[in-house]
Amino acid sequence: MNINWYPGHMKKTKDLISNNLKLVDLVIELLDSRIPYSSKNPDIDKLISNKPRIVIMNKSDLSNEKANYKWIRYYKSKAQPVVLANSISNIGIGNIINEANRAVEEKLQLREQKGIRNTSIRAMIVGIPNVGKSTLINSLAGRKGAQTGNRPGVTKGKQWIKLKGNIELLDTPGILWPKFDDKNVALNLAFTGAIKDEIMDIETLALKLIERLRDKEQGLLENRYNIKIENDEPIEIMEKIAFKRGCLLKKEEIDYTRASHLILDEFRRGLIGQITLEYPEDIKNYD
């Protein structure tokens, strides 16, 4: 599966981040807790340089709890502030505000020494498409300040939003990188919906996901669809699921496209289970 996607607005967003970085005190980097490595844009490190940063592992309700804490320990070992969040349920919102104040505490103290008081913390939020940025912003603001949607690319341009805790946030559209050199990274992004389904073969993608779940989370797959997996190939597992869920055409023929959409949708919504697709120990040379 060859995935190579770099729309023009991605370059514009990269330039926007670079040009506006001098305006902010803090960068909030939003990751998908199911794929913390794959959802981390390597360009971000180069762009923000030594600017204070908080890592937010969003959608933590959809990922494996033990994996969540492994990733937290990993980031803490790097002296990187990290917060688990579920922006839909407002989980972790208070911790994000506390960490933001802590990250720029010295800078605020210096401002006070210069007689500058009651200044807002200016922050920039960055992350790949469909990682939940707009929903998180609305939770932090306590109101609907940013557009939200369940498709990548809803946020279109730059906007400042007033948050709780005396924070002003510069929102930016989601940003991907020019190409995916790592096949697993590309697949993980596709599995979670960071890449639009229209640009790839949905049936092949669903089969790849079934293969991954068969090898890593077979019990969850069996329980969700009430099937038994023995030495089945992914296509055989898909056929079993299709029969169980009635994804059939006339004469009992399998509707593979319908079954593929169903499996991907239920994975993304967490209906198959709380699943993490990558752990710190799985990632070689991950700094």
Coordinates of C-alpha atoms in Angstrom, one line a residue:
M1 CA 0.0 0.0 0.0
N2 CA 1.6 3.2 -1.2
I3 CA 0.5 6.3 0.8
N4 CA 2.0 9.6 -0.2
W5 CA -0.2 12.6 0.7
Y6 CA 1.0 16.2 1.0
P7 CA -1.8 18.6 0.1
G8 CA -0.9 22.2 -0.5
H9 CA -2.5 23.4 2.7
M10 CA -0.1 21.2 4.7
K11 CA 2.8 23.3 3.4
K12 CA 0.9 26.5 4.2
T13 CA 0.3 25.3 7.7
K14 CA 4.0 24.5 8.2
D15 CA 4.8 28.0 7.1
L16 CA 2.1 29.4 9.4
I17 CA 3.6 27.6 12.4
S18 CA 7.1 28.7 11.6
N19 CA 6.1 32.3 11.0
N20 CA 4.0 32.6 14.2
L21 CA 6.1 30.7 16.6
K22 CA 7.7 33.9 17.9
L23 CA 4.3 35.1 19.1
V24 CA 3.8 32.3 21.6
D25 CA 5.3 31.2 24.9
L26 CA 4.3 27.6 24.7
V27 CA 3.6 24.8 22.2
I28 CA 0.9 22.2 23.0
E29 CA 1.6 19.1 20.9
L30 CA -1.4 16.8 20.5
L31 CA -0.9 13.1 19.8
D32 CA -3.3 10.2 19.4
S33 CA -2.8 7.9 22.4
R34 CA -3.5 4.8 20.2
I35 CA -0.5 5.7 18.0
P36 CA 1.8 8.2 19.9
Y37 CA 4.8 7.6 17.7
S38 CA 2.9 7.5 14.3
S39 CA 0.8 10.6 15.2
K40 CA 3.9 12.6 16.1
N41 CA 5.0 14.8 13.2
P42 CA 8.8 14.8 13.0
D43 CA 8.7 18.3 11.5
I44 CA 7.3 19.7 14.8
D45 CA 10.6 19.2 16.7
K46 CA 12.5 21.1 14.0
L47 CA 9.9 23.9 13.9
I48 CA 9.6 24.6 17.6
S49 CA 13.2 24.1 18.5
N50 CA 13.7 25.0 22.3
K51 CA 10.2 26.5 22.8
P52 CA 8.6 25.0 26.0
R53 CA 6.2 22.2 25.1
I54 CA 3.5 20.0 26.6
V55 CA 2.6 16.7 25.0
I56 CA -1.1 15.8 25.2
M57 CA -2.1 12.1 24.6
N58 CA -5.6 12.6 23.4
K59 CA -8.3 9.9 22.9
S60 CA -7.0 8.1 25.9
D61 CA -10.4 6.4 26.4
L62 CA -9.8 4.5 23.1
S63 CA -6.3 3.2 23.9
N64 CA -5.0 0.5 26.2
E65 CA -4.7 1.8 29.8
K66 CA -1.4 0.0 30.5
A67 CA 0.0 1.3 27.2
N68 CA -1.0 4.8 28.2
Y69 CA 1.1 4.7 31.4
K70 CA 4.0 3.1 29.5
W71 CA 4.0 6.1 27.2
I72 CA 3.7 8.5 30.2
R73 CA 6.7 6.9 31.8
Y74 CA 8.6 7.2 28.5
Y75 CA 8.0 10.9 28.2
K76 CA 8.7 11.6 31.8
S77 CA 12.1 9.8 31.4
K78 CA 12.8 12.4 28.7
A79 CA 11.8 15.2 31.1
Q80 CA 8.9 16.0 28.8
P81 CA 5.6 17.2 30.4
V82 CA 2.8 14.9 29.3
V83 CA -0.9 14.7 30.0
L84 CA -3.5 12.0 29.3
A85 CA -6.7 13.5 27.9
N86 CA -10.1 12.7 26.5
S87 CA -11.4 16.0 25.2
I88 CA -14.9 14.7 24.5
S89 CA -15.4 13.9 28.2
N90 CA -13.2 16.8 29.4
I91 CA -10.8 14.4 31.1
G92 CA -7.3 16.0 31.6
I93 CA -8.4 19.6 30.9
G94 CA -7.4 20.9 34.4
N95 CA -4.0 19.1 34.1
I96 CA -3.3 20.7 30.8
I97 CA -3.9 24.2 32.2
N98 CA -1.7 23.4 35.2
E99 CA 1.1 22.1 33.1
A100 CA 0.9 25.1 30.8
N101 CA 1.3 27.5 33.8
R102 CA 4.1 25.4 35.1
A103 CA 5.9 25.3 31.8
V104 CA 6.2 29.1 31.5
E105 CA 6.4 29.9 35.2
E106 CA 10.0 31.3 35.0
K107 CA 9.0 33.4 32.0
L108 CA 6.1 34.9 33.8
Q109 CA 8.2 35.6 36.9
L110 CA 10.7 37.5 34.7
R111 CA 7.9 39.6 33.3
E112 CA 6.7 40.5 36.8
Q113 CA 10.2 41.5 37.7
K114 CA 10.1 43.9 34.8
G115 CA 6.8 45.3 36.0
I116 CA 4.7 43.4 33.5
R117 CA 1.7 41.9 35.3
N118 CA -1.4 39.9 34.5
T119 CA -0.2 39.0 31.0
S120 CA -1.8 36.0 29.2
I121 CA 0.1 32.9 28.4
R122 CA 0.1 32.6 24.6
A123 CA 0.2 29.1 23.3
M124 CA 0.1 27.3 20.0
I125 CA -1.6 23.9 19.5
V126 CA -0.2 21.6 16.8
G127 CA -1.1 18.1 15.7
I128 CA -1.9 15.9 12.7
P129 CA -5.4 15.9 11.2
N130 CA -8.3 14.2 13.0
V131 CA -6.4 13.9 16.4
G132 CA -9.1 15.9 18.1
K133 CA -7.7 19.4 18.2
S134 CA -10.9 21.3 17.7
T135 CA -12.7 19.3 20.4
L136 CA -9.9 19.8 22.8
I137 CA -9.8 23.6 22.2
N138 CA -13.5 23.8 22.8
S139 CA -13.1 21.9 26.1
L140 CA -10.3 24.2 27.2
A141 CA -12.3 27.2 26.2
G142 CA -15.5 26.0 27.9
R143 CA -17.4 26.9 24.8
K144 CA -17.5 26.2 21.1
G145 CA -14.7 28.4 19.8
A146 CA -13.3 26.2 17.1
Q147 CA -14.9 24.2 14.3
T148 CA -15.2 20.5 14.9
G149 CA -15.8 17.6 12.6
N150 CA -15.2 13.8 12.3
R151 CA -13.2 14.3 9.1
P152 CA -9.6 15.4 8.7
G153 CA -9.0 19.0 7.7
V154 CA -12.0 20.8 9.3
T155 CA -9.8 23.6 10.8
K156 CA -8.9 25.9 7.9
G157 CA -7.0 28.9 9.1
K158 CA -5.3 30.7 12.0
Q159 CA -7.4 31.9 14.9
W160 CA -6.8 33.1 18.5
I161 CA -9.0 31.6 21.2
K162 CA -9.3 32.6 24.8
L163 CA -9.0 29.7 27.2
K164 CA -9.4 29.0 30.9
G165 CA -6.4 29.8 33.1
N166 CA -5.5 33.1 31.4
I167 CA -4.3 31.3 28.3
E168 CA -4.7 32.6 24.7
L169 CA -4.4 29.8 22.1
L170 CA -3.3 30.1 18.5
D171 CA -5.0 27.3 16.7
T172 CA -3.5 25.9 13.5
P173 CA -4.9 23.4 10.9
G174 CA -3.6 19.8 11.2
I175 CA -0.3 19.1 9.6
L176 CA 1.1 16.0 8.1
W177 CA 4.6 15.5 6.6
P178 CA 5.5 15.2 2.9
K179 CA 5.8 11.4 2.7
F180 CA 5.6 8.3 4.9
D181 CA 8.9 6.5 4.8
D182 CA 7.7 4.0 7.4
K183 CA 5.0 1.6 6.2
N184 CA 3.7 1.0 9.7
V185 CA 3.4 4.7 10.4
A186 CA 1.4 5.2 7.2
L187 CA -0.9 2.3 8.1
N188 CA -1.4 3.5 11.7
L189 CA -2.4 6.9 10.4
A190 CA -4.8 5.3 8.0
F191 CA -6.3 3.0 10.6
T192 CA -7.2 5.9 12.9
G193 CA -8.5 8.1 10.2
A194 CA -5.8 10.7 10.0
I195 CA -5.6 10.1 6.3
K196 CA -8.9 10.3 4.3
D197 CA -10.2 6.9 3.3
E198 CA -11.0 8.1 -0.2
I199 CA -7.3 8.1 -1.2
M200 CA -6.7 4.4 -0.6
D201 CA -8.3 0.9 -1.1
I202 CA -10.6 0.6 1.8
E203 CA -10.8 -3.2 1.6
T204 CA -7.0 -3.6 1.7
L205 CA -6.8 -1.2 4.6
A206 CA -9.5 -3.2 6.5
L207 CA -7.6 -6.5 5.8
K208 CA -4.4 -4.9 7.1
L209 CA -6.2 -3.9 10.3
I210 CA -7.7 -7.3 10.8
E211 CA -4.2 -8.8 10.4
R212 CA -2.8 -6.4 13.0
L213 CA -5.7 -7.2 15.5
R214 CA -5.4 -10.9 14.8
D215 CA -1.8 -10.8 15.8
K216 CA -2.1 -8.4 18.8
E217 CA -5.7 -8.4 20.1
Q218 CA -7.3 -11.6 18.8
G219 CA -9.5 -12.0 21.9
L220 CA -11.0 -8.6 21.4
L221 CA -11.7 -9.3 17.8
E222 CA -13.4 -12.7 18.7
N223 CA -15.5 -11.1 21.5
R224 CA -16.7 -8.2 19.5
Y225 CA -17.9 -10.2 16.5
N226 CA -18.7 -13.5 18.3
I227 CA -16.4 -15.5 16.0
K228 CA -13.6 -18.0 16.5
I229 CA -10.2 -17.3 15.0
E230 CA -7.9 -20.3 14.6
N231 CA -5.4 -20.2 11.7
D232 CA -7.5 -17.9 9.6
E233 CA -6.2 -15.5 7.1
P234 CA -7.5 -11.9 7.3
I235 CA -9.8 -12.4 4.3
E236 CA -11.4 -15.4 6.1
I237 CA -11.8 -13.4 9.3
M238 CA -13.5 -10.6 7.3
E239 CA -15.9 -13.1 5.8
K240 CA -16.8 -14.5 9.2
I241 CA -17.5 -10.9 10.4
A242 CA -19.5 -10.1 7.3
F243 CA -21.8 -13.1 7.8
K244 CA -22.3 -12.3 11.5
R245 CA -23.2 -8.7 10.7
G246 CA -25.2 -9.3 7.6
C247 CA -22.8 -7.5 5.2
L248 CA -24.2 -9.5 2.3
L249 CA -25.3 -9.0 -1.3
K250 CA -27.9 -11.1 -3.1
K251 CA -27.5 -14.8 -3.0
E252 CA -25.5 -14.6 0.2
E253 CA -22.5 -13.1 -1.5
I254 CA -20.2 -11.0 0.8
D255 CA -20.3 -7.2 0.6
Y256 CA -16.6 -6.7 1.3
T257 CA -16.8 -2.9 1.0
R258 CA -19.5 -2.7 3.6
A259 CA -17.8 -5.1 5.9
S260 CA -14.5 -3.0 5.5
H261 CA -16.2 0.2 6.5
L262 CA -17.9 -1.5 9.5
I263 CA -14.7 -2.9 10.9
L264 CA -12.7 0.4 10.5
D265 CA -15.6 2.4 11.9
E266 CA -15.9 0.2 15.0
F267 CA -12.2 0.2 15.6
R268 CA -12.0 4.0 15.4
R269 CA -15.0 4.4 17.8
G270 CA -13.4 2.0 20.3
L271 CA -16.2 -0.6 20.0
I272 CA -13.8 -3.5 19.4
G273 CA -11.9 -2.5 22.6
Q274 CA -9.3 -0.2 24.0
I275 CA -6.4 -0.8 21.7
T276 CA -3.0 0.7 21.4
L277 CA -1.2 -0.1 18.1
E278 CA 2.4 0.8 19.2
Y279 CA 4.3 0.8 22.5
P280 CA 7.6 2.6 23.4
E281 CA 9.5 -0.7 23.3
D282 CA 8.3 -1.4 19.8
I283 CA 9.9 1.8 18.4
K284 CA 13.6 1.5 17.5
N285 CA 15.7 4.7 17.9
Y286 CA 12.7 6.7 19.1
D287 CA 14.0 9.8 20.9

